Tab-separated table of C-alpha atoms in Angstrom:
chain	number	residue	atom	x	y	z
C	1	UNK	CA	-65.055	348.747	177.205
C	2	UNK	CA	-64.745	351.684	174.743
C	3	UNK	CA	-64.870	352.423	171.264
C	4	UNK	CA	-62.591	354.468	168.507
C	5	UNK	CA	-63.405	356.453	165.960
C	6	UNK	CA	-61.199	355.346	163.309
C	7	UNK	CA	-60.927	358.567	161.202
C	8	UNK	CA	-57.129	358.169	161.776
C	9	UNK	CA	-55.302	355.313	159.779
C	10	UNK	CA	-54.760	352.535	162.494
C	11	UNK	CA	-51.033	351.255	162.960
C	12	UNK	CA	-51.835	348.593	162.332
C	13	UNK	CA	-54.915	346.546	160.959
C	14	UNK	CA	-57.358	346.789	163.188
C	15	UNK	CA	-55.337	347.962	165.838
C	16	UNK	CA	-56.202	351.992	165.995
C	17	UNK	CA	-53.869	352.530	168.854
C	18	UNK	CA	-49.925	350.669	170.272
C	19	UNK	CA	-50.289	347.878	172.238
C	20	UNK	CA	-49.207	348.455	176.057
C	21	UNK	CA	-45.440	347.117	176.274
C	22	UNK	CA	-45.856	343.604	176.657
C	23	UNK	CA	-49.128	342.751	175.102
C	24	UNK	CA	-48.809	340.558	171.596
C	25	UNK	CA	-50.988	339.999	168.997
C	26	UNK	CA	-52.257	336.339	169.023
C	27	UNK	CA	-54.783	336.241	165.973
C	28	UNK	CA	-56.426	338.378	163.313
C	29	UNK	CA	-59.335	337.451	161.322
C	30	UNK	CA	-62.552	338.167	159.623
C	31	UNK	CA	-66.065	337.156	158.524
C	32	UNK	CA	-66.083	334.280	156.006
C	33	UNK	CA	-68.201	336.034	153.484
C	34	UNK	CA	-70.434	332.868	152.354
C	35	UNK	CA	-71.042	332.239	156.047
C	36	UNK	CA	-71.680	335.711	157.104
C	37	UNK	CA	-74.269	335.957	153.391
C	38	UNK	CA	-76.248	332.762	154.884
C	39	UNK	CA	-76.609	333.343	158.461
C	40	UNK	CA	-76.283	337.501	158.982
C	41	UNK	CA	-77.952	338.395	155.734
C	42	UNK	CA	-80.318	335.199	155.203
C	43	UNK	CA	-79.568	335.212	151.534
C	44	UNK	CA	-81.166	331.438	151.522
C	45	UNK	CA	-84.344	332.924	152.659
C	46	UNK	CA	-84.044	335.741	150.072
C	47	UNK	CA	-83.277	333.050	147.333
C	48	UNK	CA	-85.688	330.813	148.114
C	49	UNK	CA	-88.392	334.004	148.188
C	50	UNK	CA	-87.668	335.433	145.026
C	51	UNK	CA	-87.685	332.111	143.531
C	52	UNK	CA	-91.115	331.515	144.799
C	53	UNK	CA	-92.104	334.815	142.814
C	54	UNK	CA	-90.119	333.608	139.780
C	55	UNK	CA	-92.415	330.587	139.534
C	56	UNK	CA	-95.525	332.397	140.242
C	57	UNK	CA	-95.581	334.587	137.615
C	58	UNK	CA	-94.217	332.275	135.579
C	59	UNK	CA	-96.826	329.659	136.386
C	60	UNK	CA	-99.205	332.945	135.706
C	61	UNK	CA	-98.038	333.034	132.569
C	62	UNK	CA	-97.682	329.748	131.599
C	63	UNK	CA	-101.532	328.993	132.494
C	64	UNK	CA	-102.622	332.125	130.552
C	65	UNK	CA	-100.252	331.473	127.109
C	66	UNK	CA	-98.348	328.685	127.321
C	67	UNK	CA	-94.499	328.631	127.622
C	68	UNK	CA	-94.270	331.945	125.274
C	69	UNK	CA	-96.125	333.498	128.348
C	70	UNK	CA	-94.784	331.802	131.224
C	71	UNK	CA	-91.267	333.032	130.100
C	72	UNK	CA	-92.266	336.636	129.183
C	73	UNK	CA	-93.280	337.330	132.645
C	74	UNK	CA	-91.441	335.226	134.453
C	75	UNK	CA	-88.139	336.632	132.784
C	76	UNK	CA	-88.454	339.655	134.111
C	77	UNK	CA	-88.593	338.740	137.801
C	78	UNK	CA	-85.617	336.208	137.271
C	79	UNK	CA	-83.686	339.271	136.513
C	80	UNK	CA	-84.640	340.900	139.595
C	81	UNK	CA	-84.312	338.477	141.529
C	82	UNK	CA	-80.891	337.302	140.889
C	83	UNK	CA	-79.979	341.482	141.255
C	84	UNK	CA	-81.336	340.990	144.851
C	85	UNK	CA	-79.299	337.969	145.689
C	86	UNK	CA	-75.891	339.899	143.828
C	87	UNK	CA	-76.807	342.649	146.174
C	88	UNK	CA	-77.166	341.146	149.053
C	89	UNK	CA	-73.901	338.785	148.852
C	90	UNK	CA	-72.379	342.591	148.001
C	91	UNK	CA	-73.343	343.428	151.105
C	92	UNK	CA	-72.405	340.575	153.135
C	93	UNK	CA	-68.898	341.073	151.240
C	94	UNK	CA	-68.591	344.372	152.226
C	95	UNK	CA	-69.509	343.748	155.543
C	96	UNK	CA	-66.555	340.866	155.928
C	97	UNK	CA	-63.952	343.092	153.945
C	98	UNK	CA	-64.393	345.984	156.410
C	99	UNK	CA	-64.041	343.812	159.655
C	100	UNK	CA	-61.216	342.906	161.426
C	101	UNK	CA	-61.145	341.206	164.478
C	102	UNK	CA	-58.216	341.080	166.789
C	103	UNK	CA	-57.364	338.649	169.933
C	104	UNK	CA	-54.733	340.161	171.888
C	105	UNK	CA	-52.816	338.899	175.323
C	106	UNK	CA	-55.342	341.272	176.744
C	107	UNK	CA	-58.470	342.045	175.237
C	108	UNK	CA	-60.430	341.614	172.186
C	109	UNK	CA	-60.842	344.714	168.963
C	110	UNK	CA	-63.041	344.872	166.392
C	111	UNK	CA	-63.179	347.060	163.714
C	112	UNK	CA	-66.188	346.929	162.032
C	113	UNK	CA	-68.352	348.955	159.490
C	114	UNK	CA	-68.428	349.198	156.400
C	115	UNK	CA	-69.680	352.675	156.163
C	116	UNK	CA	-68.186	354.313	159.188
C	117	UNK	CA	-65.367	352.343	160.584
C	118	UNK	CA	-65.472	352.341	164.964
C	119	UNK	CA	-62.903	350.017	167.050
C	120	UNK	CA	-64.593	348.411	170.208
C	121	UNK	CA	-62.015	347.516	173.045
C	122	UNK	CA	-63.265	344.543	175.069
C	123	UNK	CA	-61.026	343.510	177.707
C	124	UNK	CA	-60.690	340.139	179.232
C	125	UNK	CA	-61.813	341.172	182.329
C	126	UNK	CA	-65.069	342.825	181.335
C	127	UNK	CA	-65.884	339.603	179.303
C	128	UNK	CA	-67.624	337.010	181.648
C	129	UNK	CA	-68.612	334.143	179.124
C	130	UNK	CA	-67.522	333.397	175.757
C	131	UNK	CA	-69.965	331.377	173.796
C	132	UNK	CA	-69.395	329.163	170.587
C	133	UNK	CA	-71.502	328.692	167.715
C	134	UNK	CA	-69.804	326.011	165.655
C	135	UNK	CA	-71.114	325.207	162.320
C	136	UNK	CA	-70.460	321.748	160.059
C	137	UNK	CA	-67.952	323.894	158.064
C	138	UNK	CA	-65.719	324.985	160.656
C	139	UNK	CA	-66.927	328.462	160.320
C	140	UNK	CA	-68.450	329.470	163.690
C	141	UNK	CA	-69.330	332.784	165.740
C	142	UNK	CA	-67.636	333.666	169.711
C	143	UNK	CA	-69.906	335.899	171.392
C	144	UNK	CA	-68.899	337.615	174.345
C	145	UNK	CA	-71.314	338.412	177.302
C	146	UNK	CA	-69.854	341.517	179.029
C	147	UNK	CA	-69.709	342.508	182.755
C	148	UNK	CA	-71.622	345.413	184.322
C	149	UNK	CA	-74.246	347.932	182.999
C	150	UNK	CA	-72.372	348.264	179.587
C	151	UNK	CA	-74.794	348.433	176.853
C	152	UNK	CA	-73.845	348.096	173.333
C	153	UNK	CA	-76.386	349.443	171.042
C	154	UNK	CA	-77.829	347.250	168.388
C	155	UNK	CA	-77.803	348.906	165.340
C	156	UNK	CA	-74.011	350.131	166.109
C	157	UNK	CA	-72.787	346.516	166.625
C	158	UNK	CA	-74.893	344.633	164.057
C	159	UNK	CA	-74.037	341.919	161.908
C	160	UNK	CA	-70.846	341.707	164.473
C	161	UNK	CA	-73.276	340.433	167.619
C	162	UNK	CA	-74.860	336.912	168.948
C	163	UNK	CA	-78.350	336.751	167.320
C	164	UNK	CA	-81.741	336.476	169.623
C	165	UNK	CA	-80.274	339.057	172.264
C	166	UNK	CA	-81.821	342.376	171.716
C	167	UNK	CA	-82.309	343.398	175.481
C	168	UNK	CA	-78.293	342.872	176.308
C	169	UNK	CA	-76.485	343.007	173.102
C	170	UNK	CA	-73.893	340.343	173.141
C	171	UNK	CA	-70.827	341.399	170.767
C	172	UNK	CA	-69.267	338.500	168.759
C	173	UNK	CA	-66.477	337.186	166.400
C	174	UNK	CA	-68.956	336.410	163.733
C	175	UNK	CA	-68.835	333.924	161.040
C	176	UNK	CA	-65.194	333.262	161.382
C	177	UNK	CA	-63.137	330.356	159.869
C	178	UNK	CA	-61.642	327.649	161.966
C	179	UNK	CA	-63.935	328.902	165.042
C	180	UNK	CA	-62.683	325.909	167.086
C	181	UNK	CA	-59.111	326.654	167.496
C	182	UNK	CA	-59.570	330.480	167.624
C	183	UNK	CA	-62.314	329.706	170.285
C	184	UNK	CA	-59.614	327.515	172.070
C	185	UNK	CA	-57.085	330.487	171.908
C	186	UNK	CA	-59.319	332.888	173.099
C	187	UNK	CA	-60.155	330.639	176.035
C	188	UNK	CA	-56.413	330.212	176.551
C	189	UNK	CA	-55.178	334.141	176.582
C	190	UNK	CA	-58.219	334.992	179.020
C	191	UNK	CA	-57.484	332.470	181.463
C	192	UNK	CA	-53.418	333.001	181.813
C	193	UNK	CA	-54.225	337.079	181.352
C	194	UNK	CA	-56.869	336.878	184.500
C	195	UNK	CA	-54.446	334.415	186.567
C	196	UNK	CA	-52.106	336.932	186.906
C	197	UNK	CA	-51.677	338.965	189.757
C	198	UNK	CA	-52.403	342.617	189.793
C	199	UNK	CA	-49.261	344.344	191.470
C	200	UNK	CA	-49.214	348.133	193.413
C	201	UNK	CA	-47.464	350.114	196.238
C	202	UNK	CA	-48.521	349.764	199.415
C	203	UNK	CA	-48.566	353.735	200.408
C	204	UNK	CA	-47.929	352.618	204.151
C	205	UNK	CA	-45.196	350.454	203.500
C	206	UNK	CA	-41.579	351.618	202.397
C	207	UNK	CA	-40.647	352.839	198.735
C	208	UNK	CA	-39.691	349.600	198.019
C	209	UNK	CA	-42.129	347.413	198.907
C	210	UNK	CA	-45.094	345.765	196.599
C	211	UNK	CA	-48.028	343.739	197.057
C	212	UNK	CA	-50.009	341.429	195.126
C	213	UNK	CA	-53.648	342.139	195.528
């Protein structure tokens, strides 16, 4: 697995680098911004938490002055609350607009971040489970648990990572419309790319001659 530093325009989106002769692009996607707002960036929660302030002070008010009261200083948390929830979903956007994820013949990319833009590489191979999170809406998230002692740092990967797994950072296709299908793809492209043999020389044998390992 490896990572790119994306200072250089890609040649493609979300691809920082050619493809090997031979390997095709199968899908490109990102984030579904509403999805990735309610389940990366708990905006419910937020909502429902400001709103809960909103009434307070407005109940405050109201039990003080009357509805004169109630909306005088309840007003002015309103206001700040739906500024919250616009920055938020600005984030989320952000977030979703920046990403691009890439499933390959070969491996999985993902560009991701909105600040500083980095490329991870993941390999079939080095990916031993993929994982589906399947919502009602056909949005879902594919996290990938990776081989070996590769650790992904948490900070560097996140929203773009299965939630709950802080010891071994799982990196996923988060949030993603039609997760299903690209789920079934994914599964697809791994399986024929690992069924194929891996051909080299034999250094004892003639010039000629190959074998499949």
């Amino acid at each position: 697995m490896s990572d790119h530093d994306d200072f250089a325009f890609d040649v493609a989106p979300g691809i920082p680098a050619p493809l090997p002769k031979g390997e095709e692009v199968l899908w490109q996607g990102r984030p579904d911004t509403s999805a990735l707002a309610r389940e990366a960036f708990k905006i419910r929660w937020i909502a429902a938490y400001m709103a809960l302030i909103v009434l307070w002070k407005a109940g405050a008010g109201f039990a003080d002055g009357g509805a004169a009261l109630a909306l005088l200083r309840g007003l002015p948390y309103l206001v700040l609350a739906i500024a919250a929830v616009a920055v938020v979903w600005l984030l989320a956007w952000a977030q979703a607009r920046a990403t691009v994820y890439t499933i390959t013949t070969a491996r999985v990319l993902m560009k991701i971040g909105a600040a500083l833009s980095v490329t991870y590489n993941i390999p079939f191979a080095q990916v031993g489970t993929a994982r589906l999170d399947l919502k009602p809406t056909g949005t879902g998230t594919i996290a990938l648990e990776t081989l070996g002692e590769t650790r992904l740092a948490f900070a560097a990967l996140w929203p773009h990572l299965r939630p709950g797994r802080l010891k071994k950072t799982e990196p996923a296709l988060r949030c993603i419309p039609d997760a299903e299908n690209v789920a079934r793809l994914l599964a697809e492209a791994a399986e024929t790319r690992l069924a194929m043999p891996v051909v080299s020389r034999v250094d004892a044998a003639p010039a000629d001659a190959v074998a499949a390992e």
